[in-house]
Amino acid sequence: MVEATLIEKKLREGLQATHVEVVDTSSGCGASYEVIIVSEAFAGMKLLQKHRAVNECLAEEIKQLHAFSQKAYTPEQWSKLQGSA
């Protein structure tokens, strides 16, 4: 079982994320997560590069999961999304 708090901590520290949302989609058993990560570290990266950066940061945790979905944004992209909501 992987704790949501561990995922959030590793993303904040490893990618200097300014905003992280971690949702356990496995009814509490810790086997499936959806995450949103906002980090300036993603600036200039294409989508695949962002996902690789997240996967590298969480390599050990992802090995233990059944499913992992991620959305990675720069602060500017996140701000635009929030403004259109």
PDB file of N, CA, C and O in Angstrom:
ATOM      1  N   MET A   1       0.845  -1.190   0.000  1.00  0.00           N
ATOM      2  CA  MET A   1       0.000   0.000   0.000  1.00  0.00           C
ATOM      3  C   MET A   1       0.887   1.249   0.000  1.00  0.00           C
ATOM      4  O   MET A   1       1.847   1.342   0.743  1.00  0.00           O
ATOM      5  N   VAL A   2       0.539   2.180  -0.830  1.00  0.00           N
ATOM      6  CA  VAL A   2       1.250   3.453  -0.920  1.00  0.00           C
ATOM      7  C   VAL A   2       0.342   4.540  -0.347  1.00  0.00           C
ATOM      8  O   VAL A   2      -0.818   4.644  -0.725  1.00  0.00           O
ATOM      9  N   GLU A   3       0.889   5.321   0.556  1.00  0.00           N
ATOM     10  CA  GLU A   3       0.122   6.389   1.192  1.00  0.00           C
ATOM     11  C   GLU A   3       0.091   7.642   0.304  1.00  0.00           C
ATOM     12  O   GLU A   3       1.106   8.021  -0.281  1.00  0.00           O
ATOM     13  N   ALA A   4      -1.055   8.285   0.255  1.00  0.00           N
ATOM     14  CA  ALA A   4      -1.207   9.525  -0.513  1.00  0.00           C
ATOM     15  C   ALA A   4      -0.258  10.603  -0.003  1.00  0.00           C
ATOM     16  O   ALA A   4       0.294  11.380  -0.788  1.00  0.00           O
ATOM     17  N   THR A   5      -0.037  10.632   1.303  1.00  0.00           N
ATOM     18  CA  THR A   5       0.847  11.648   1.875  1.00  0.00           C
ATOM     19  C   THR A   5       2.286  11.474   1.389  1.00  0.00           C
ATOM     20  O   THR A   5       2.996  12.459   1.189  1.00  0.00           O
ATOM     21  N   LEU A   6       2.716  10.233   1.198  1.00  0.00           N
ATOM     22  CA  LEU A   6       4.063   9.975   0.688  1.00  0.00           C
ATOM     23  C   LEU A   6       4.193  10.453  -0.754  1.00  0.00           C
ATOM     24  O   LEU A   6       5.190  11.074  -1.126  1.00  0.00           O
ATOM     25  N   ILE A   7       3.177  10.186  -1.563  1.00  0.00           N
ATOM     26  CA  ILE A   7       3.180  10.639  -2.958  1.00  0.00           C
ATOM     27  C   ILE A   7       3.276  12.161  -2.998  1.00  0.00           C
ATOM     28  O   ILE A   7       4.094  12.719  -3.721  1.00  0.00           O
ATOM     29  N   GLU A   8       2.455  12.834  -2.207  1.00  0.00           N
ATOM     30  CA  GLU A   8       2.477  14.297  -2.191  1.00  0.00           C
ATOM     31  C   GLU A   8       3.842  14.821  -1.744  1.00  0.00           C
ATOM     32  O   GLU A   8       4.405  15.733  -2.363  1.00  0.00           O
ATOM     33  N   LYS A   9       4.389  14.256  -0.695  1.00  0.00           N
ATOM     34  CA  LYS A   9       5.690  14.694  -0.175  1.00  0.00           C
ATOM     35  C   LYS A   9       6.793  14.549  -1.217  1.00  0.00           C
ATOM     36  O   LYS A   9       7.588  15.460  -1.444  1.00  0.00           O
ATOM     37  N   LYS A  10       6.831  13.401  -1.878  1.00  0.00           N
ATOM     38  CA  LYS A  10       7.874  13.167  -2.875  1.00  0.00           C
ATOM     39  C   LYS A  10       7.745  14.111  -4.068  1.00  0.00           C
ATOM     40  O   LYS A  10       8.748  14.589  -4.599  1.00  0.00           O
ATOM     41  N   LEU A  11       6.525  14.404  -4.492  1.00  0.00           N
ATOM     42  CA  LEU A  11       6.319  15.323  -5.616  1.00  0.00           C
ATOM     43  C   LEU A  11       6.688  16.755  -5.234  1.00  0.00           C
ATOM     44  O   LEU A  11       7.316  17.465  -6.019  1.00  0.00           O
ATOM     45  N   ARG A  12       6.324  17.168  -4.039  1.00  0.00           N
ATOM     46  CA  ARG A  12       6.664  18.524  -3.594  1.00  0.00           C
ATOM     47  C   ARG A  12       8.176  18.691  -3.476  1.00  0.00           C
ATOM     48  O   ARG A  12       8.730  19.706  -3.885  1.00  0.00           O
ATOM     49  N   GLU A  13       8.846  17.692  -2.925  1.00  0.00           N
ATOM     50  CA  GLU A  13      10.294  17.786  -2.743  1.00  0.00           C
ATOM     51  C   GLU A  13      11.052  17.541  -4.045  1.00  0.00           C
ATOM     52  O   GLU A  13      11.987  18.270  -4.367  1.00  0.00           O
ATOM     53  N   GLY A  14      10.671  16.520  -4.782  1.00  0.00           N
ATOM     54  CA  GLY A  14      11.409  16.123  -5.972  1.00  0.00           C
ATOM     55  C   GLY A  14      11.236  17.037  -7.163  1.00  0.00           C
ATOM     56  O   GLY A  14      12.148  17.191  -7.975  1.00  0.00           O
ATOM     57  N   LEU A  15      10.055  17.639  -7.281  1.00  0.00           N
ATOM     58  CA  LEU A  15       9.766  18.496  -8.431  1.00  0.00           C
ATOM     59  C   LEU A  15       9.480  19.940  -8.020  1.00  0.00           C
ATOM     60  O   LEU A  15       9.050  20.736  -8.835  1.00  0.00           O
ATOM     61  N   GLN A  16       9.704  20.244  -6.767  1.00  0.00           N
ATOM     62  CA  GLN A  16       9.409  21.574  -6.230  1.00  0.00           C
ATOM     63  C   GLN A  16       7.987  22.005  -6.614  1.00  0.00           C
ATOM     64  O   GLN A  16       7.754  23.148  -7.024  1.00  0.00           O
ATOM     65  N   ALA A  17       7.060  21.079  -6.479  1.00  0.00           N
ATOM     66  CA  ALA A  17       5.668  21.339  -6.847  1.00  0.00           C
ATOM     67  C   ALA A  17       5.046  22.361  -5.901  1.00  0.00           C
ATOM     68  O   ALA A  17       5.221  22.292  -4.686  1.00  0.00           O
ATOM     69  N   THR A  18       4.341  23.301  -6.475  1.00  0.00           N
ATOM     70  CA  THR A  18       3.669  24.325  -5.688  1.00  0.00           C
ATOM     71  C   THR A  18       2.229  23.939  -5.362  1.00  0.00           C
ATOM     72  O   THR A  18       1.625  24.495  -4.456  1.00  0.00           O
ATOM     73  N   HIS A  19       1.696  22.990  -6.107  1.00  0.00           N
ATOM     74  CA  HIS A  19       0.336  22.501  -5.869  1.00  0.00           C
ATOM     75  C   HIS A  19       0.306  21.017  -6.218  1.00  0.00           C
ATOM     76  O   HIS A  19       0.766  20.626  -7.288  1.00  0.00           O
ATOM     77  N   VAL A  20      -0.210  20.209  -5.309  1.00  0.00           N
ATOM     78  CA  VAL A  20      -0.337  18.769  -5.554  1.00  0.00           C
ATOM     79  C   VAL A  20      -1.688  18.316  -5.029  1.00  0.00           C
ATOM     80  O   VAL A  20      -2.062  18.625  -3.898  1.00  0.00           O
ATOM     81  N   GLU A  21      -2.420  17.595  -5.861  1.00  0.00           N
ATOM     82  CA  GLU A  21      -3.669  16.953  -5.437  1.00  0.00           C
ATOM     83  C   GLU A  21      -3.495  15.466  -5.664  1.00  0.00           C
ATOM     84  O   GLU A  21      -3.131  15.039  -6.763  1.00  0.00           O
ATOM     85  N   VAL A  22      -3.740  14.671  -4.636  1.00  0.00           N
ATOM     86  CA  VAL A  22      -3.618  13.225  -4.728  1.00  0.00           C
ATOM     87  C   VAL A  22      -4.959  12.625  -4.331  1.00  0.00           C
ATOM     88  O   VAL A  22      -5.430  12.850  -3.211  1.00  0.00           O
ATOM     89  N   VAL A  23      -5.567  11.875  -5.237  1.00  0.00           N
ATOM     90  CA  VAL A  23      -6.867  11.258  -4.976  1.00  0.00           C
ATOM     91  C   VAL A  23      -6.715   9.747  -5.074  1.00  0.00           C
ATOM     92  O   VAL A  23      -6.287   9.216  -6.106  1.00  0.00           O
ATOM     93  N   ASP A  24      -7.052   9.059  -3.984  1.00  0.00           N
ATOM     94  CA  ASP A  24      -7.040   7.597  -3.963  1.00  0.00           C
ATOM     95  C   ASP A  24      -8.322   7.123  -4.664  1.00  0.00           C
ATOM     96  O   ASP A  24      -9.418   7.337  -4.169  1.00  0.00           O
ATOM     97  N   THR A  25      -8.161   6.500  -5.821  1.00  0.00           N
ATOM     98  CA  THR A  25      -9.322   6.033  -6.593  1.00  0.00           C
ATOM     99  C   THR A  25      -9.572   4.540  -6.390  1.00  0.00           C
ATOM    100  O   THR A  25     -10.303   3.921  -7.149  1.00  0.00           O
ATOM    101  N   SER A  26      -8.959   3.977  -5.342  1.00  0.00           N
ATOM    102  CA  SER A  26      -9.089   2.537  -5.100  1.00  0.00           C
ATOM    103  C   SER A  26      -9.928   2.243  -3.862  1.00  0.00           C
ATOM    104  O   SER A  26      -9.762   1.210  -3.231  1.00  0.00           O
ATOM    105  N   SER A  27     -10.813   3.136  -3.496  1.00  0.00           N
ATOM    106  CA  SER A  27     -11.674   2.972  -2.326  1.00  0.00           C
ATOM    107  C   SER A  27     -10.885   2.829  -1.036  1.00  0.00           C
ATOM    108  O   SER A  27     -11.278   2.093  -0.142  1.00  0.00           O
ATOM    109  N   GLY A  28      -9.727   3.471  -0.975  1.00  0.00           N
ATOM    110  CA  GLY A  28      -8.968   3.506   0.261  1.00  0.00           C
ATOM    111  C   GLY A  28      -7.894   2.458   0.435  1.00  0.00           C
ATOM    112  O   GLY A  28      -7.198   2.456   1.442  1.00  0.00           O
ATOM    113  N   CYS A  29      -7.696   1.578  -0.524  1.00  0.00           N
ATOM    114  CA  CYS A  29      -6.682   0.536  -0.341  1.00  0.00           C
ATOM    115  C   CYS A  29      -5.295   0.975  -0.805  1.00  0.00           C
ATOM    116  O   CYS A  29      -4.313   0.270  -0.591  1.00  0.00           O
ATOM    117  N   GLY A  30      -5.179   2.144  -1.427  1.00  0.00           N
ATOM    118  CA  GLY A  30      -3.881   2.681  -1.796  1.00  0.00           C
ATOM    119  C   GLY A  30      -3.236   2.030  -2.994  1.00  0.00           C
ATOM    120  O   GLY A  30      -2.017   2.044  -3.132  1.00  0.00           O
ATOM    121  N   ALA A  31      -4.026   1.470  -3.899  1.00  0.00           N
ATOM    122  CA  ALA A  31      -3.467   0.793  -5.075  1.00  0.00           C
ATOM    123  C   ALA A  31      -3.670   1.579  -6.370  1.00  0.00           C
ATOM    124  O   ALA A  31      -3.131   1.214  -7.403  1.00  0.00           O
ATOM    125  N   SER A  32      -4.435   2.664  -6.305  1.00  0.00           N
ATOM    126  CA  SER A  32      -4.747   3.422  -7.510  1.00  0.00           C
ATOM    127  C   SER A  32      -4.897   4.899  -7.153  1.00  0.00           C
ATOM    128  O   SER A  32      -5.636   5.238  -6.234  1.00  0.00           O
ATOM    129  N   TYR A  33      -4.178   5.753  -7.897  1.00  0.00           N
ATOM    130  CA  TYR A  33      -4.210   7.186  -7.607  1.00  0.00           C
ATOM    131  C   TYR A  33      -4.333   8.010  -8.877  1.00  0.00           C
ATOM    132  O   TYR A  33      -3.828   7.632  -9.924  1.00  0.00           O
ATOM    133  N   GLU A  34      -4.978   9.164  -8.705  1.00  0.00           N
ATOM    134  CA  GLU A  34      -4.983  10.222  -9.713  1.00  0.00           C
ATOM    135  C   GLU A  34      -4.304  11.418  -9.059  1.00  0.00           C
ATOM    136  O   GLU A  34      -4.620  11.754  -7.914  1.00  0.00           O
ATOM    137  N   VAL A  35      -3.362  12.030  -9.769  1.00  0.00           N
ATOM    138  CA  VAL A  35      -2.662  13.176  -9.193  1.00  0.00           C
ATOM    139  C   VAL A  35      -2.642  14.353 -10.163  1.00  0.00           C
ATOM    140  O   VAL A  35      -2.635  14.171 -11.378  1.00  0.00           O
ATOM    141  N   ILE A  36      -2.641  15.538  -9.594  1.00  0.00           N
ATOM    142  CA  ILE A  36      -2.425  16.782 -10.330  1.00  0.00           C
ATOM    143  C   ILE A  36      -1.195  17.418  -9.707  1.00  0.00           C
ATOM    144  O   ILE A  36      -1.111  17.546  -8.481  1.00  0.00           O
ATOM    145  N   ILE A  37      -0.237  17.779 -10.552  1.00  0.00           N
ATOM    146  CA  ILE A  37       1.007  18.372 -10.084  1.00  0.00           C
ATOM    147  C   ILE A  37       1.219  19.695 -10.809  1.00  0.00           C
ATOM    148  O   ILE A  37       1.131  19.745 -12.035  1.00  0.00           O
ATOM    149  N   VAL A  38       1.515  20.748 -10.056  1.00  0.00           N
ATOM    150  CA  VAL A  38       1.837  22.050 -10.632  1.00  0.00           C
ATOM    151  C   VAL A  38       3.255  22.394 -10.197  1.00  0.00           C
ATOM    152  O   VAL A  38       3.545  22.439  -9.002  1.00  0.00           O
ATOM    153  N   SER A  39       4.127  22.597 -11.182  1.00  0.00           N
ATOM    154  CA  SER A  39       5.526  22.895 -10.871  1.00  0.00           C
ATOM    155  C   SER A  39       6.164  23.721 -11.974  1.00  0.00           C
ATOM    156  O   SER A  39       5.942  23.459 -13.162  1.00  0.00           O
ATOM    157  N   GLU A  40       6.973  24.679 -11.562  1.00  0.00           N
ATOM    158  CA  GLU A  40       7.744  25.468 -12.520  1.00  0.00           C
ATOM    159  C   GLU A  40       8.759  24.584 -13.233  1.00  0.00           C
ATOM    160  O   GLU A  40       9.211  24.910 -14.331  1.00  0.00           O
ATOM    161  N   ALA A  41       9.105  23.451 -12.636  1.00  0.00           N
ATOM    162  CA  ALA A  41      10.057  22.520 -13.251  1.00  0.00           C
ATOM    163  C   ALA A  41       9.554  21.997 -14.599  1.00  0.00           C
ATOM    164  O   ALA A  41      10.347  21.542 -15.426  1.00  0.00           O
ATOM    165  N   PHE A  42       8.250  22.072 -14.838  1.00  0.00           N
ATOM    166  CA  PHE A  42       7.672  21.590 -16.090  1.00  0.00           C
ATOM    167  C   PHE A  42       7.774  22.603 -17.231  1.00  0.00           C
ATOM    168  O   PHE A  42       7.433  22.296 -18.373  1.00  0.00           O
ATOM    169  N   ALA A  43       8.227  23.805 -16.940  1.00  0.00           N
ATOM    170  CA  ALA A  43       8.331  24.849 -17.969  1.00  0.00           C
ATOM    171  C   ALA A  43       9.220  24.379 -19.112  1.00  0.00           C
ATOM    172  O   ALA A  43      10.317  23.857 -18.893  1.00  0.00           O
ATOM    173  N   GLY A  44       8.716  24.508 -20.323  1.00  0.00           N
ATOM    174  CA  GLY A  44       9.463  24.123 -21.515  1.00  0.00           C
ATOM    175  C   GLY A  44       9.410  22.647 -21.848  1.00  0.00           C
ATOM    176  O   GLY A  44       9.953  22.220 -22.863  1.00  0.00           O
ATOM    177  N   MET A  45       8.764  21.856 -20.999  1.00  0.00           N
ATOM    178  CA  MET A  45       8.672  20.413 -21.242  1.00  0.00           C
ATOM    179  C   MET A  45       7.423  20.081 -22.046  1.00  0.00           C
ATOM    180  O   MET A  45       6.375  20.694 -21.854  1.00  0.00           O
ATOM    181  N   LYS A  46       7.541  19.085 -22.898  1.00  0.00           N
ATOM    182  CA  LYS A  46       6.379  18.530 -23.584  1.00  0.00           C
ATOM    183  C   LYS A  46       5.691  17.559 -22.622  1.00  0.00           C
ATOM    184  O   LYS A  46       6.267  17.162 -21.606  1.00  0.00           O
ATOM    185  N   LEU A  47       4.476  17.171 -22.948  1.00  0.00           N
ATOM    186  CA  LEU A  47       3.678  16.309 -22.079  1.00  0.00           C
ATOM    187  C   LEU A  47       4.433  15.041 -21.683  1.00  0.00           C
ATOM    188  O   LEU A  47       4.479  14.677 -20.496  1.00  0.00           O
ATOM    189  N   LEU A  48       5.028  14.361 -22.627  1.00  0.00           N
ATOM    190  CA  LEU A  48       5.741  13.126 -22.329  1.00  0.00           C
ATOM    191  C   LEU A  48       6.914  13.374 -21.383  1.00  0.00           C
ATOM    192  O   LEU A  48       7.170  12.579 -20.474  1.00  0.00           O
ATOM    193  N   GLN A  49       7.604  14.482 -21.544  1.00  0.00           N
ATOM    194  CA  GLN A  49       8.716  14.821 -20.653  1.00  0.00           C
ATOM    195  C   GLN A  49       8.223  15.070 -19.224  1.00  0.00           C
ATOM    196  O   GLN A  49       8.872  14.661 -18.258  1.00  0.00           O
ATOM    197  N   LYS A  50       7.078  15.725 -19.096  1.00  0.00           N
ATOM    198  CA  LYS A  50       6.494  15.959 -17.775  1.00  0.00           C
ATOM    199  C   LYS A  50       6.166  14.634 -17.101  1.00  0.00           C
ATOM    200  O   LYS A  50       6.478  14.415 -15.931  1.00  0.00           O
ATOM    201  N   HIS A  51       5.530  13.750 -17.858  1.00  0.00           N
ATOM    202  CA  HIS A  51       5.136  12.454 -17.297  1.00  0.00           C
ATOM    203  C   HIS A  51       6.356  11.635 -16.912  1.00  0.00           C
ATOM    204  O   HIS A  51       6.355  10.975 -15.870  1.00  0.00           O
ATOM    205  N   ARG A  52       7.384  11.687 -17.702  1.00  0.00           N
ATOM    206  CA  ARG A  52       8.615  10.969 -17.356  1.00  0.00           C
ATOM    207  C   ARG A  52       9.232  11.528 -16.078  1.00  0.00           C
ATOM    208  O   ARG A  52       9.727  10.769 -15.250  1.00  0.00           O
ATOM    209  N   ALA A  53       9.217  12.832 -15.922  1.00  0.00           N
ATOM    210  CA  ALA A  53       9.764  13.452 -14.713  1.00  0.00           C
ATOM    211  C   ALA A  53       8.997  12.980 -13.472  1.00  0.00           C
ATOM    212  O   ALA A  53       9.597  12.655 -12.445  1.00  0.00           O
ATOM    213  N   VAL A  54       7.673  12.933 -13.572  1.00  0.00           N
ATOM    214  CA  VAL A  54       6.850  12.463 -12.456  1.00  0.00           C
ATOM    215  C   VAL A  54       7.120  10.978 -12.201  1.00  0.00           C
ATOM    216  O   VAL A  54       7.300  10.556 -11.053  1.00  0.00           O
ATOM    217  N   ASN A  55       7.173  10.192 -13.263  1.00  0.00           N
ATOM    218  CA  ASN A  55       7.418   8.756 -13.109  1.00  0.00           C
ATOM    219  C   ASN A  55       8.772   8.481 -12.467  1.00  0.00           C
ATOM    220  O   ASN A  55       8.898   7.564 -11.653  1.00  0.00           O
ATOM    221  N   GLU A  56       9.779   9.265 -12.823  1.00  0.00           N
ATOM    222  CA  GLU A  56      11.103   9.105 -12.209  1.00  0.00           C
ATOM    223  C   GLU A  56      11.059   9.463 -10.730  1.00  0.00           C
ATOM    224  O   GLU A  56      11.650   8.781  -9.901  1.00  0.00           O
ATOM    225  N   CYS A  57      10.347  10.519 -10.399  1.00  0.00           N
ATOM    226  CA  CYS A  57      10.232  10.965  -9.013  1.00  0.00           C
ATOM    227  C   CYS A  57       9.543   9.912  -8.140  1.00  0.00           C
ATOM    228  O   CYS A  57       9.897   9.725  -6.977  1.00  0.00           O
ATOM    229  N   LEU A  58       8.582   9.212  -8.716  1.00  0.00           N
ATOM    230  CA  LEU A  58       7.788   8.229  -7.967  1.00  0.00           C
ATOM    231  C   LEU A  58       8.054   6.784  -8.412  1.00  0.00           C
ATOM    232  O   LEU A  58       7.192   5.921  -8.268  1.00  0.00           O
ATOM    233  N   ALA A  59       9.241   6.516  -8.921  1.00  0.00           N
ATOM    234  CA  ALA A  59       9.533   5.199  -9.502  1.00  0.00           C
ATOM    235  C   ALA A  59       9.213   4.038  -8.562  1.00  0.00           C
ATOM    236  O   ALA A  59       8.554   3.072  -8.957  1.00  0.00           O
ATOM    237  N   GLU A  60       9.661   4.107  -7.335  1.00  0.00           N
ATOM    238  CA  GLU A  60       9.431   3.002  -6.387  1.00  0.00           C
ATOM    239  C   GLU A  60       7.957   2.866  -6.024  1.00  0.00           C
ATOM    240  O   GLU A  60       7.448   1.756  -5.885  1.00  0.00           O
ATOM    241  N   GLU A  61       7.275   3.985  -5.864  1.00  0.00           N
ATOM    242  CA  GLU A  61       5.855   3.948  -5.499  1.00  0.00           C
ATOM    243  C   GLU A  61       5.005   3.419  -6.644  1.00  0.00           C
ATOM    244  O   GLU A  61       4.082   2.625  -6.420  1.00  0.00           O
ATOM    245  N   ILE A  62       5.313   3.831  -7.859  1.00  0.00           N
ATOM    246  CA  ILE A  62       4.518   3.392  -9.015  1.00  0.00           C
ATOM    247  C   ILE A  62       4.613   1.880  -9.199  1.00  0.00           C
ATOM    248  O   ILE A  62       3.639   1.242  -9.607  1.00  0.00           O
ATOM    249  N   LYS A  63       5.737   1.292  -8.867  1.00  0.00           N
ATOM    250  CA  LYS A  63       5.892  -0.167  -8.967  1.00  0.00           C
ATOM    251  C   LYS A  63       4.875  -0.905  -8.105  1.00  0.00           C
ATOM    252  O   LYS A  63       4.520  -2.036  -8.406  1.00  0.00           O
ATOM    253  N   GLN A  64       4.419  -0.263  -7.048  1.00  0.00           N
ATOM    254  CA  GLN A  64       3.501  -0.897  -6.103  1.00  0.00           C
ATOM    255  C   GLN A  64       2.027  -0.629  -6.424  1.00  0.00           C
ATOM    256  O   GLN A  64       1.154  -1.181  -5.758  1.00  0.00           O
ATOM    257  N   LEU A  65       1.771   0.206  -7.415  1.00  0.00           N
ATOM    258  CA  LEU A  65       0.396   0.611  -7.718  1.00  0.00           C
ATOM    259  C   LEU A  65      -0.219  -0.228  -8.826  1.00  0.00           C
ATOM    260  O   LEU A  65       0.471  -0.713  -9.717  1.00  0.00           O
ATOM    261  N   HIS A  66      -1.528  -0.319  -8.776  1.00  0.00           N
ATOM    262  CA  HIS A  66      -2.284  -0.966  -9.845  1.00  0.00           C
ATOM    263  C   HIS A  66      -2.556   0.025 -10.976  1.00  0.00           C
ATOM    264  O   HIS A  66      -2.501  -0.328 -12.149  1.00  0.00           O
ATOM    265  N   ALA A  67      -2.837   1.280 -10.604  1.00  0.00           N
ATOM    266  CA  ALA A  67      -3.138   2.309 -11.609  1.00  0.00           C
ATOM    267  C   ALA A  67      -2.649   3.664 -11.105  1.00  0.00           C
ATOM    268  O   ALA A  67      -2.722   3.959  -9.922  1.00  0.00           O
ATOM    269  N   PHE A  68      -2.152   4.471 -12.048  1.00  0.00           N
ATOM    270  CA  PHE A  68      -1.641   5.803 -11.714  1.00  0.00           C
ATOM    271  C   PHE A  68      -1.941   6.732 -12.878  1.00  0.00           C
ATOM    272  O   PHE A  68      -1.503   6.503 -14.006  1.00  0.00           O
ATOM    273  N   SER A  69      -2.686   7.789 -12.605  1.00  0.00           N
ATOM    274  CA  SER A  69      -3.044   8.775 -13.619  1.00  0.00           C
ATOM    275  C   SER A  69      -2.504  10.125 -13.164  1.00  0.00           C
ATOM    276  O   SER A  69      -2.638  10.478 -11.991  1.00  0.00           O
ATOM    277  N   GLN A  70      -1.900  10.858 -14.080  1.00  0.00           N
ATOM    278  CA  GLN A  70      -1.317  12.136 -13.707  1.00  0.00           C
ATOM    279  C   GLN A  70      -1.650  13.237 -14.695  1.00  0.00           C
ATOM    280  O   GLN A  70      -1.810  12.988 -15.888  1.00  0.00           O
ATOM    281  N   LYS A  71      -1.740  14.437 -14.152  1.00  0.00           N
ATOM    282  CA  LYS A  71      -1.884  15.654 -14.948  1.00  0.00           C
ATOM    283  C   LYS A  71      -0.841  16.616 -14.416  1.00  0.00           C
ATOM    284  O   LYS A  71      -0.832  16.924 -13.225  1.00  0.00           O
ATOM    285  N   ALA A  72       0.053  17.058 -15.283  1.00  0.00           N
ATOM    286  CA  ALA A  72       1.162  17.913 -14.870  1.00  0.00           C
ATOM    287  C   ALA A  72       1.082  19.252 -15.588  1.00  0.00           C
ATOM    288  O   ALA A  72       0.941  19.299 -16.810  1.00  0.00           O
ATOM    289  N   TYR A  73       1.166  20.326 -14.808  1.00  0.00           N
ATOM    290  CA  TYR A  73       1.016  21.672 -15.351  1.00  0.00           C
ATOM    291  C   TYR A  73       2.107  22.596 -14.818  1.00  0.00           C
ATOM    292  O   TYR A  73       2.590  22.430 -13.700  1.00  0.00           O
ATOM    293  N   THR A  74       2.424  23.615 -15.601  1.00  0.00           N
ATOM    294  CA  THR A  74       3.220  24.727 -15.092  1.00  0.00           C
ATOM    295  C   THR A  74       2.260  25.621 -14.305  1.00  0.00           C
ATOM    296  O   THR A  74       1.033  25.527 -14.482  1.00  0.00           O
ATOM    297  N   PRO A  75       2.770  26.505 -13.474  1.00  0.00           N
ATOM    298  CA  PRO A  75       1.870  27.431 -12.764  1.00  0.00           C
ATOM    299  C   PRO A  75       1.009  28.266 -13.717  1.00  0.00           C
ATOM    300  O   PRO A  75      -0.166  28.522 -13.434  1.00  0.00           O
ATOM    301  N   GLU A  76       1.577  28.661 -14.848  1.00  0.00           N
ATOM    302  CA  GLU A  76       0.809  29.463 -15.823  1.00  0.00           C
ATOM    303  C   GLU A  76      -0.332  28.641 -16.428  1.00  0.00           C
ATOM    304  O   GLU A  76      -1.455  29.147 -16.563  1.00  0.00           O
ATOM    305  N   GLN A  77      -0.050  27.390 -16.783  1.00  0.00           N
ATOM    306  CA  GLN A  77      -1.097  26.528 -17.337  1.00  0.00           C
ATOM    307  C   GLN A  77      -2.203  26.297 -16.299  1.00  0.00           C
ATOM    308  O   GLN A  77      -3.381  26.337 -16.630  1.00  0.00           O
ATOM    309  N   TRP A  78      -1.814  26.055 -15.066  1.00  0.00           N
ATOM    310  CA  TRP A  78      -2.770  25.809 -13.991  1.00  0.00           C
ATOM    311  C   TRP A  78      -3.643  27.036 -13.750  1.00  0.00           C
ATOM    312  O   TRP A  78      -4.852  26.930 -13.581  1.00  0.00           O
ATOM    313  N   SER A  79      -3.026  28.215 -13.764  1.00  0.00           N
ATOM    314  CA  SER A  79      -3.761  29.449 -13.560  1.00  0.00           C
ATOM    315  C   SER A  79      -4.805  29.648 -14.653  1.00  0.00           C
ATOM    316  O   SER A  79      -5.947  30.032 -14.370  1.00  0.00           O
ATOM    317  N   LYS A  80      -4.442  29.369 -15.891  1.00  0.00           N
ATOM    318  CA  LYS A  80      -5.389  29.486 -17.002  1.00  0.00           C
ATOM    319  C   LYS A  80      -6.542  28.514 -16.843  1.00  0.00           C
ATOM    320  O   LYS A  80      -7.700  28.860 -17.095  1.00  0.00           O
ATOM    321  N   LEU A  81      -6.260  27.281 -16.430  1.00  0.00           N
ATOM    322  CA  LEU A  81      -7.301  26.287 -16.225  1.00  0.00           C
ATOM    323  C   LEU A  81      -8.258  26.723 -15.113  1.00  0.00           C
ATOM    324  O   LEU A  81      -9.470  26.544 -15.219  1.00  0.00           O
ATOM    325  N   GLN A  82      -7.721  27.278 -14.049  1.00  0.00           N
ATOM    326  CA  GLN A  82      -8.552  27.732 -12.928  1.00  0.00           C
ATOM    327  C   GLN A  82      -9.410  28.923 -13.329  1.00  0.00           C
ATOM    328  O   GLN A  82     -10.524  29.061 -12.864  1.00  0.00           O
ATOM    329  N   GLY A  83      -8.882  29.764 -14.207  1.00  0.00           N
ATOM    330  CA  GLY A  83      -9.627  30.926 -14.669  1.00  0.00           C
ATOM    331  C   GLY A  83     -10.773  30.583 -15.584  1.00  0.00           C
ATOM    332  O   GLY A  83     -11.765  31.290 -15.646  1.00  0.00           O
ATOM    333  N   SER A  84     -10.659  29.437 -16.270  1.00  0.00           N
ATOM    334  CA  SER A  84     -11.714  29.040 -17.206  1.00  0.00           C
ATOM    335  C   SER A  84     -12.747  28.145 -16.551  1.00  0.00           C
ATOM    336  O   SER A  84     -13.716  27.754 -17.175  1.00  0.00           O
ATOM    337  N   ALA A  85     -12.547  27.795 -15.287  1.00  0.00           N
ATOM    338  CA  ALA A  85     -13.489  26.896 -14.601  1.00  0.00           C
ATOM    339  C   ALA A  85     -14.699  27.641 -14.096  1.00  0.00           C
ATOM    340  O   ALA A  85     -14.740  28.795 -13.914  1.00  0.00           O
TER     341      ALA A  85
END
